Amino acid sequence: MEYLTLEYNGDVAVVGLNRPQKRNAISDAFIEELNDVITEVEARAKAAVIHGHGPHFCAGLDLAEHVKKTPFEGVHGSRRWHEVFARIQRGKLPWFAALHGAVVGGGLELASSVHVRVADRTAFFALPEGQRGIFVGGGASVRSARLMGVSRMTDLMLTGRSVDADTAERWGIANYVVDAGEALAKAIELAKHAATNAEISTYAIIHALPRINDMGSEDGLFVESFIASFTATSPEAEARLNAFLSKKAGKVTNPNG
Ligand code: 1HE
């Protein structure tokens, strides 16, 4: 592979963006390789982690390639990002991102398509498209806006400013903030835990929650009942519920010990 690395840690696939000399900027060929890696990961793993090699997670769109495109090629390019990132957001597996350094433009769009984001204290987040004379095209107007809210995203895009990891956590972009260099280990730990969930519950969590979030309350509650019943009456749920009742399954832990 030219742009990515792929390793396995038990049931967890660890995918590395690996174009550090260009700050992991995403070209057309990079997106196609990511698409192929997702296919491979879905066939073998139960959860996945994505991280960046080098000093940054990802500098976004490969701007050198973008300047050569016609308007129509630009639309197709954006739609391809949507297709590939949708395979992450609404695929078979839960994805976790380990973020450090620049999480910028398309890098933030990629990070917004995963299910849980762990940022270390070196991470900074920005949408500099306004400064570049372009617009977001990898799903940020939908995914990143839902994470942080339209008002904050408008501010980021109009001012081009960066926000740090703690602000990103406050804004709902990052789920966890850890010390420098610790994001990958934390993301793998979380992914390993998610890999032990019932597959059907994980599928419901990653597919139903964003859809219900887009529905009106009554529709959402109605859909929730069917998913709740479908998962709870599965053989796996029966086995897991019985394991708890016969004291063979772990309890929920108190974070304060
Ligand atoms: C790139 C890119 C890139 C770096 N496309 N080549 N994204 C941006 O507007 C972010 C642009 N990048 C930066 O602001 C900085 O590079 C960083 C803050 C991310 C990193 O800074 P630094 O000092 O570590 O690296 P650098 O020296 O700026 O970059 C190293 C090399 O990577 C350099 O190339 P070189 O040939 O001179 O060594 C840079 O030109 C190159 N490089 N970023 C191409 N993005 C689907 S729509 C999505 C829309 C967007 O993503 S817009 C946001 C684009």
Tab-separated table of C-alpha atoms and ligand atoms in Angstrom:
chain	number	residue	atom	x	y	z
A	1	MET	CA	0.000	0.000	0.000
A	2	GLU	CA	1.204	3.490	-0.828
A	3	TYR	CA	-0.871	5.744	1.428
A	4	LEU	CA	-2.030	3.584	4.314
A	5	THR	CA	-0.802	0.979	6.737
A	6	LEU	CA	-2.947	-1.840	8.088
A	7	GLU	CA	-2.203	-3.986	11.118
A	8	TYR	CA	-4.336	-6.085	13.399
A	9	ASN	CA	-4.372	-6.029	17.167
A	10	GLY	CA	-6.594	-9.007	18.010
A	11	ASP	CA	-10.013	-8.258	16.528
A	12	VAL	CA	-9.144	-4.587	16.020
A	13	ALA	CA	-7.843	-3.298	12.686
A	14	VAL	CA	-5.405	-0.410	13.015
A	15	VAL	CA	-5.386	1.759	9.898
A	16	GLY	CA	-2.644	4.396	9.569
A	17	LEU	CA	-2.725	7.377	7.203
A	18	ASN	CA	0.789	7.148	5.830
A	19	ARG	CA	1.766	10.085	3.672
A	20	PRO	CA	3.562	12.065	6.370
A	21	GLN	CA	5.744	14.055	3.963
A	22	LYS	CA	2.513	15.688	2.701
A	23	ARG	CA	0.927	15.702	6.168
A	24	ASN	CA	-1.364	12.832	5.121
A	25	ALA	CA	-3.127	15.060	2.564
A	26	ILE	CA	-5.788	13.012	0.803
A	27	SER	CA	-5.492	12.616	-2.969
A	28	ASP	CA	-7.832	10.677	-5.288
A	29	ALA	CA	-5.552	7.630	-5.181
A	30	PHE	CA	-5.450	7.894	-1.367
A	31	ILE	CA	-9.257	7.798	-1.179
A	32	GLU	CA	-9.365	4.709	-3.419
A	33	GLU	CA	-6.796	2.954	-1.240
A	34	LEU	CA	-8.845	3.824	1.847
A	35	ASN	CA	-11.892	2.314	0.163
A	36	ASP	CA	-9.976	-0.935	-0.478
A	37	VAL	CA	-8.708	-1.018	3.100
A	38	ILE	CA	-12.252	-0.640	4.452
A	39	THR	CA	-13.293	-3.714	2.428
A	40	GLU	CA	-10.397	-5.708	3.866
A	41	VAL	CA	-11.029	-4.489	7.420
A	42	GLU	CA	-14.744	-5.333	7.278
A	43	ALA	CA	-13.930	-8.889	6.224
A	44	ARG	CA	-11.596	-9.530	9.147
A	45	ALA	CA	-12.038	-7.194	12.127
A	46	LYS	CA	-14.727	-6.462	14.705
A	47	ALA	CA	-13.710	-2.827	15.272
A	48	ALA	CA	-11.246	-0.425	13.679
A	49	VAL	CA	-8.994	2.461	14.640
A	50	ILE	CA	-7.700	5.126	12.272
A	51	HIS	CA	-4.673	7.292	13.063
A	52	GLY	CA	-2.040	9.357	11.274
A	53	HIS	CA	1.673	8.656	10.867
A	54	GLY	CA	4.043	11.601	11.232
A	55	PRO	CA	3.449	14.891	13.035
A	56	HIS	CA	-0.242	15.303	12.128
A	57	PHE	CA	-3.411	13.280	11.754
A	58	CYS	CA	-4.381	14.774	8.396
A	59	ALA	CA	-4.060	18.088	6.489
A	60	GLY	CA	-7.218	17.399	4.470
A	61	LEU	CA	-7.667	17.513	0.737
A	62	ASP	CA	-4.531	17.321	-1.418
A	63	LEU	CA	-4.633	20.923	-2.594
A	64	ALA	CA	-1.984	20.309	-5.288
A	65	GLU	CA	-4.310	17.866	-7.031
A	66	HIS	CA	-7.443	19.908	-6.509
A	67	VAL	CA	-6.303	22.960	-8.446
A	68	LYS	CA	-6.199	20.914	-11.657
A	69	LYS	CA	-9.865	19.810	-11.566
A	70	THR	CA	-12.840	20.939	-13.666
A	71	PRO	CA	-16.062	21.820	-11.769
A	72	PHE	CA	-17.678	18.511	-12.697
A	73	GLU	CA	-14.615	16.496	-11.680
A	74	GLY	CA	-14.795	18.367	-8.382
A	75	VAL	CA	-18.399	17.227	-7.820
A	76	HIS	CA	-17.471	13.613	-8.564
A	77	GLY	CA	-14.457	13.873	-6.273
A	78	SER	CA	-16.605	15.166	-3.416
A	79	ARG	CA	-19.244	12.484	-3.992
A	80	ARG	CA	-16.522	9.817	-3.877
A	81	TRP	CA	-15.350	11.112	-0.482
A	82	HIS	CA	-18.985	10.902	0.647
A	83	GLU	CA	-19.253	7.288	-0.536
A	84	VAL	CA	-16.049	6.165	1.126
A	85	PHE	CA	-16.640	8.008	4.415
A	86	ALA	CA	-20.225	6.648	4.478
A	87	ARG	CA	-18.708	3.152	4.409
A	88	ILE	CA	-16.963	4.111	7.671
A	89	GLN	CA	-19.918	5.822	9.322
A	90	ARG	CA	-22.557	3.333	8.232
A	91	GLY	CA	-20.661	0.147	7.592
A	92	LYS	CA	-20.341	-3.076	9.558
A	93	LEU	CA	-17.949	-1.973	12.277
A	94	PRO	CA	-17.442	0.693	14.910
A	95	TRP	CA	-14.534	3.005	14.020
A	96	PHE	CA	-12.413	4.960	16.484
A	97	ALA	CA	-10.033	7.797	15.549
A	98	ALA	CA	-6.788	8.658	17.334
A	99	LEU	CA	-6.115	12.331	16.624
A	100	HIS	CA	-2.936	14.356	17.018
A	101	GLY	CA	-1.501	17.476	15.412
A	102	ALA	CA	-3.521	18.956	12.549
A	103	VAL	CA	-7.041	17.619	12.124
A	104	VAL	CA	-7.840	20.022	9.357
A	105	GLY	CA	-10.353	20.398	6.525
A	106	GLY	CA	-10.882	16.957	5.023
A	107	GLY	CA	-8.979	15.508	7.985
A	108	LEU	CA	-11.750	16.755	10.260
A	109	GLU	CA	-14.305	15.405	7.780
A	110	LEU	CA	-12.680	11.966	7.973
A	111	ALA	CA	-12.544	12.179	11.774
A	112	SER	CA	-16.228	13.209	11.823
A	113	SER	CA	-17.227	10.041	9.967
A	114	VAL	CA	-15.950	7.697	12.704
A	115	HIS	CA	-17.954	6.825	15.790
A	116	VAL	CA	-15.630	7.833	18.640
A	117	ARG	CA	-12.770	10.340	18.551
A	118	VAL	CA	-9.803	10.379	20.945
A	119	ALA	CA	-7.636	13.502	20.704
A	120	ASP	CA	-4.277	14.003	22.335
A	121	ARG	CA	-3.232	17.420	23.637
A	122	THR	CA	-1.237	18.225	20.478
A	123	ALA	CA	-4.380	18.036	18.325
A	124	PHE	CA	-5.832	21.147	16.721
A	125	PHE	CA	-8.925	21.423	14.603
A	126	ALA	CA	-9.708	23.828	11.778
A	127	LEU	CA	-11.752	24.276	8.631
A	128	PRO	CA	-9.584	26.634	6.527
A	129	GLU	CA	-11.642	26.211	3.361
A	130	GLY	CA	-12.743	29.867	3.407
A	131	GLN	CA	-9.097	30.941	3.274
A	132	ARG	CA	-8.463	28.578	0.355
A	133	GLY	CA	-11.469	29.800	-1.670
A	134	ILE	CA	-13.244	26.461	-1.457
A	135	PHE	CA	-15.966	24.792	0.627
A	136	VAL	CA	-16.094	21.612	2.650
A	137	GLY	CA	-16.715	18.625	0.352
A	138	GLY	CA	-16.087	15.509	2.427
A	139	GLY	CA	-19.250	15.591	4.505
A	140	ALA	CA	-18.442	18.269	7.114
A	141	SER	CA	-21.564	20.333	6.478
A	142	VAL	CA	-23.561	17.301	7.620
A	143	ARG	CA	-21.325	15.337	10.009
A	144	SER	CA	-19.078	17.967	11.592
A	145	ALA	CA	-21.988	20.415	11.856
A	146	ARG	CA	-24.017	17.810	13.757
A	147	LEU	CA	-21.113	17.215	16.150
A	148	MET	CA	-20.268	20.827	17.001
A	149	GLY	CA	-23.383	22.722	15.869
A	150	VAL	CA	-23.811	24.983	12.823
A	151	SER	CA	-22.908	28.162	14.706
A	152	ARG	CA	-19.477	26.878	15.794
A	153	MET	CA	-18.764	25.438	12.384
A	154	THR	CA	-19.706	28.751	10.748
A	155	ASP	CA	-17.278	30.511	13.093
A	156	LEU	CA	-14.471	28.024	12.260
A	157	MET	CA	-15.077	28.443	8.521
A	158	LEU	CA	-15.415	32.220	8.517
A	159	THR	CA	-12.459	32.948	10.767
A	160	GLY	CA	-10.186	30.058	9.752
A	161	ARG	CA	-9.173	29.774	13.403
A	162	SER	CA	-7.967	26.562	15.040
A	163	VAL	CA	-9.323	25.155	18.286
A	164	ASP	CA	-7.417	22.927	20.690
A	165	ALA	CA	-8.294	19.485	21.971
A	166	ASP	CA	-10.049	20.679	25.135
A	167	THR	CA	-12.255	23.032	23.119
A	168	ALA	CA	-12.950	20.244	20.641
A	169	GLU	CA	-14.035	18.043	23.534
A	170	ARG	CA	-16.306	20.778	24.898
A	171	TRP	CA	-17.802	21.230	21.437
A	172	GLY	CA	-18.536	17.523	20.957
A	173	ILE	CA	-15.898	16.970	18.276
A	174	ALA	CA	-13.633	14.855	20.499
A	175	ASN	CA	-15.026	12.297	22.938
A	176	TYR	CA	-11.783	11.934	24.919
A	177	VAL	CA	-8.701	14.087	25.476
A	178	VAL	CA	-5.491	12.311	26.531
A	179	ASP	CA	-1.849	13.268	27.002
A	180	ALA	CA	0.401	13.750	23.974
A	181	GLY	CA	1.223	10.474	22.257
A	182	GLU	CA	-1.471	8.462	24.048
A	183	ALA	CA	-4.401	8.724	21.641
A	184	LEU	CA	-3.647	5.582	19.649
A	185	ALA	CA	-3.328	3.348	22.714
A	186	LYS	CA	-6.554	4.757	24.158
A	187	ALA	CA	-8.431	4.356	20.863
A	188	ILE	CA	-7.260	0.719	20.577
A	189	GLU	CA	-8.332	0.042	24.164
A	190	LEU	CA	-11.811	1.444	23.444
A	191	ALA	CA	-12.080	-0.404	20.132
A	192	LYS	CA	-11.121	-3.688	21.812
A	193	HIS	CA	-13.925	-3.207	24.273
A	194	ALA	CA	-16.445	-2.352	21.531
A	195	ALA	CA	-15.338	-5.489	19.653
A	196	THR	CA	-16.758	-7.580	22.513
A	197	ASN	CA	-20.276	-6.139	22.160
A	198	ALA	CA	-23.024	-8.147	20.513
A	199	GLU	CA	-22.621	-7.531	16.785
A	200	ILE	CA	-26.302	-6.747	16.354
A	201	SER	CA	-26.225	-4.132	19.140
A	202	THR	CA	-23.185	-2.456	17.613
A	203	TYR	CA	-24.867	-2.411	14.221
A	204	ALA	CA	-28.003	-0.861	15.740
A	205	ILE	CA	-25.940	1.729	17.618
A	206	ILE	CA	-23.996	2.944	14.600
A	207	HIS	CA	-26.870	2.760	12.113
A	208	ALA	CA	-29.952	3.635	14.138
A	209	LEU	CA	-28.677	6.457	16.345
A	210	PRO	CA	-27.676	8.870	13.544
A	211	ARG	CA	-30.862	8.089	11.626
A	212	ILE	CA	-33.099	8.569	14.669
A	213	ASN	CA	-31.217	11.790	15.372
A	214	ASP	CA	-32.394	13.023	11.967
A	215	MET	CA	-36.052	12.079	12.673
A	216	GLY	CA	-38.835	13.819	14.540
A	217	SER	CA	-39.321	12.625	18.149
A	218	GLU	CA	-42.403	10.480	17.529
A	219	ASP	CA	-40.854	8.737	14.530
A	220	GLY	CA	-37.641	8.210	16.458
A	221	LEU	CA	-39.406	6.627	19.427
A	222	PHE	CA	-41.415	4.366	17.127
A	223	VAL	CA	-38.299	3.141	15.304
A	224	GLU	CA	-36.481	2.709	18.625
A	225	SER	CA	-39.130	0.241	19.863
A	226	PHE	CA	-38.683	-2.014	16.865
A	227	ILE	CA	-34.909	-2.004	17.092
A	228	ALA	CA	-35.091	-2.603	20.846
A	229	SER	CA	-37.370	-5.594	20.358
A	230	PHE	CA	-35.370	-6.984	17.413
A	231	THR	CA	-32.089	-6.896	19.316
A	232	ALA	CA	-33.495	-8.059	22.673
A	233	THR	CA	-35.132	-11.154	21.159
A	234	SER	CA	-31.972	-12.316	19.370
A	235	PRO	CA	-30.343	-15.576	20.595
A	236	GLU	CA	-27.215	-13.635	21.482
A	237	ALA	CA	-29.191	-11.283	23.729
A	238	GLU	CA	-30.785	-14.251	25.480
A	239	ALA	CA	-27.372	-15.807	26.127
A	240	ARG	CA	-25.888	-12.527	27.351
A	241	LEU	CA	-28.882	-11.677	29.578
A	242	ASN	CA	-28.776	-15.159	31.123
A	243	ALA	CA	-25.025	-14.823	31.670
A	244	PHE	CA	-25.642	-11.660	33.675
A	245	LEU	CA	-28.520	-13.183	35.668
A	246	SER	CA	-26.380	-16.195	36.545
A	247	LYS	CA	-23.564	-13.843	37.627
A	248	LYS	CA	-21.235	-14.924	34.805
A	249	ALA	CA	-21.076	-11.506	33.089
A	250	GLY	CA	-19.302	-8.369	34.256
A	251	LYS	CA	-21.124	-5.609	36.110
A	252	VAL	CA	-21.191	-1.967	35.069
A	253	THR	CA	-18.272	-0.251	36.786
A	254	ASN	CA	-18.290	2.957	38.808
A	255	PRO	CA	-15.785	5.435	37.231
A	256	ASN	CA	-14.885	6.652	40.738
A	257	GLY	CA	-13.842	3.158	41.797
B	1	1HE	C1	0.017	19.697	1.557
B	1	1HE	C2	-1.157	19.882	2.302
B	1	1HE	C3	-2.402	19.760	1.613
B	1	1HE	C4	0.519	20.130	3.643
B	1	1HE	N1	-2.359	19.491	0.301
B	1	1HE	N2	0.002	19.441	0.258
B	1	1HE	N3	-5.954	21.842	4.034
B	1	1HE	C5	-5.290	22.936	4.415
B	1	1HE	O1	-5.563	24.040	4.018
B	1	1HE	C6	-4.135	22.688	5.355
B	1	1HE	C7	-2.850	23.015	4.647
B	1	1HE	N4	-1.694	22.591	5.432
B	1	1HE	C8	-1.234	23.293	6.487
B	1	1HE	O2	-1.788	24.271	6.943
B	1	1HE	C9	0.043	22.760	7.120
B	1	1HE	O3	0.712	21.956	6.159
B	1	1HE	C10	-0.187	21.923	8.399
B	1	1HE	C11	-0.638	22.840	9.542
B	1	1HE	C12	-1.211	20.818	8.191
B	1	1HE	C13	1.147	21.236	8.769
B	1	1HE	O4	2.179	22.196	8.883
B	1	1HE	P1	3.710	21.708	8.867
B	1	1HE	O5	4.547	22.920	9.111
B	1	1HE	O6	3.877	20.544	9.762
B	1	1HE	O7	3.965	21.135	7.378
B	1	1HE	P2	4.197	21.951	6.027
B	1	1HE	O8	5.651	22.318	5.911
B	1	1HE	O9	3.206	23.033	5.849
B	1	1HE	O10	3.839	20.841	4.926
B	1	1HE	C14	4.732	19.798	4.581
B	1	1HE	C15	4.483	19.446	3.125
B	1	1HE	O11	3.134	18.982	2.997
B	1	1HE	C16	4.576	20.679	2.217
B	1	1HE	O12	5.013	20.214	0.944
B	1	1HE	P3	6.571	20.394	0.492
B	1	1HE	O13	6.587	19.790	-0.893
B	1	1HE	O14	6.832	21.868	0.545
B	1	1HE	O15	7.380	19.627	1.486
B	1	1HE	C17	3.132	21.115	2.086
B	1	1HE	O16	2.869	21.844	0.877
B	1	1HE	C18	2.431	19.768	2.037
B	1	1HE	N5	1.032	19.872	2.420
B	1	1HE	N6	-0.821	20.150	3.581
B	1	1HE	C19	-1.189	19.332	-0.343
B	1	1HE	N7	-3.570	19.880	2.243
B	1	1HE	C20	-13.161	17.166	0.226
B	1	1HE	S1	-13.029	18.787	0.512
B	1	1HE	C21	-11.892	19.002	1.783
B	1	1HE	C22	-11.441	20.413	1.792
B	1	1HE	C23	-10.175	20.595	2.535
B	1	1HE	O17	-9.620	19.678	3.075
B	1	1HE	S2	-9.583	22.184	2.581
B	1	1HE	C24	-8.274	22.155	3.719
B	1	1HE	C25	-7.003	21.818	3.062
